């Protein structure tokens, strides 16, 4: 006869084995909900602790995955009660047009949207179609747009349109009627269209050429190199600085002033939110390179249309840099 301790140990082992495959997708879900890797990781940790403690009482009326999502959704709603919406600079005001004006001070009191390293949410092996959908639905702009929705609408849109849950499943998870789910989904879709038709990425050779030129421009401090890379309506954002710029000419004029400060930089490729990214190391007075910013790029067939340059070294450890 098994002792109580042995039964508990067996249950713990079962829970760990059965629940671990869902950890990455739960992190991605919580990140989309919260817009913060730090908060998402904390919530997922709490979710697993709560589920482990309650596993003996889990009766299997729903799948373990659904049960974990229910706990995670409840935890996200609770976290969102205490936090403010996480924006990017373009969400807060108009672009700066006066290049002689000083850059705004760093708005550290703003809880900025965080990028997420691809290695935290990508699953392998996966079929190419799944990988594309996974990357598209983690895009920085899309996660930022999700933050503008009320929490319940946010959850409905993610569960229905991103994770492809059925309406009845979402209704059960969120304790809503199917009519209420459909209504929330309709309102959410009107505000946050998930279509990425306007963000068709260039083919691999063209993408590689664009990124090579981008790297060369910063490594040689050559602003003119960027002309061949940026789209005419490109955006340049620099959280935690709220100031941002729009239009290739404006961005190039701004960077012409900044390049001497950054100096010939060293760029290390990485990826964030399913998008190409670079860790930028600026040359210091000591001649060595120091962490300066993490650039997350949005590419279209026309070129680089958006750069979010997360200033400072705070994100470097998260990306293993």
PDB file of N, CA and C in Angstrom, residues 10 42 76 114 137 158 195 218 223 250 256 276 306 312:
ATOM      1  N   UNK A  10       4.308  10.939  -6.274  1.00  0.00           N
ATOM      2  CA  UNK A  10       3.884  10.484  -7.602  1.00  0.00           C
ATOM      3  C   UNK A  10       3.064  11.552  -8.299  1.00  0.00           C
ATOM      4  N   UNK A  42       6.814  36.124 -13.991  1.00  0.00           N
ATOM      5  CA  UNK A  42       6.383  36.059 -12.590  1.00  0.00           C
ATOM      6  C   UNK A  42       5.012  35.405 -12.475  1.00  0.00           C
ATOM      7  N   UNK A  76      -3.534  36.978 -14.749  1.00  0.00           N
ATOM      8  CA  UNK A  76      -3.296  38.150 -15.592  1.00  0.00           C
ATOM      9  C   UNK A  76      -4.285  39.266 -15.270  1.00  0.00           C
ATOM     10  N   UNK A 114       7.697  45.919 -23.196  1.00  0.00           N
ATOM     11  CA  UNK A 114       8.994  45.242 -23.293  1.00  0.00           C
ATOM     12  C   UNK A 114       9.017  44.317 -24.506  1.00  0.00           C
ATOM     13  N   UNK A 137       2.015  36.763 -34.534  1.00  0.00           N
ATOM     14  CA  UNK A 137       1.124  37.159 -33.436  1.00  0.00           C
ATOM     15  C   UNK A 137       1.886  37.593 -32.193  1.00  0.00           C
ATOM     16  N   UNK A 158      -7.141  37.131 -27.972  1.00  0.00           N
ATOM     17  CA  UNK A 158      -5.983  36.235 -28.006  1.00  0.00           C
ATOM     18  C   UNK A 158      -6.437  34.776 -28.084  1.00  0.00           C
ATOM     19  N   UNK A 195      -4.787  41.230 -39.014  1.00  0.00           N
ATOM     20  CA  UNK A 195      -4.254  41.030 -40.361  1.00  0.00           C
ATOM     21  C   UNK A 195      -2.873  41.667 -40.480  1.00  0.00           C
ATOM     22  N   UNK A 218      25.614  51.497 -39.122  1.00  0.00           N
ATOM     23  CA  UNK A 218      25.965  51.811 -37.743  1.00  0.00           C
ATOM     24  C   UNK A 218      27.421  51.470 -37.427  1.00  0.00           C
ATOM     25  N   UNK A 223      25.457  57.647 -42.088  1.00  0.00           N
ATOM     26  CA  UNK A 223      24.021  57.904 -42.158  1.00  0.00           C
ATOM     27  C   UNK A 223      23.487  57.679 -43.563  1.00  0.00           C
ATOM     28  N   UNK A 250      13.504  63.005 -41.749  1.00  0.00           N
ATOM     29  CA  UNK A 250      13.585  63.481 -40.364  1.00  0.00           C
ATOM     30  C   UNK A 250      14.484  62.568 -39.534  1.00  0.00           C
ATOM     31  N   UNK A 256      22.048  61.957 -37.978  1.00  0.00           N
ATOM     32  CA  UNK A 256      23.271  62.647 -38.375  1.00  0.00           C
ATOM     33  C   UNK A 256      23.897  63.344 -37.168  1.00  0.00           C
ATOM     34  N   UNK A 276      13.662  40.725 -36.606  1.00  0.00           N
ATOM     35  CA  UNK A 276      15.105  40.895 -36.473  1.00  0.00           C
ATOM     36  C   UNK A 276      15.423  41.998 -35.478  1.00  0.00           C
ATOM     37  N   UNK A 306      10.053  50.494 -39.295  1.00  0.00           N
ATOM     38  CA  UNK A 306       9.957  50.911 -37.905  1.00  0.00           C
ATOM     39  C   UNK A 306      11.143  50.355 -37.127  1.00  0.00           C
ATOM     40  N   UNK A 312      19.568  51.928 -23.283  1.00  0.00           N
ATOM     41  CA  UNK A 312      20.086  51.421 -22.025  1.00  0.00           C
ATOM     42  C   UNK A 312      20.453  49.952 -22.125  1.00  0.00           C
TER      43      UNK A 312
END
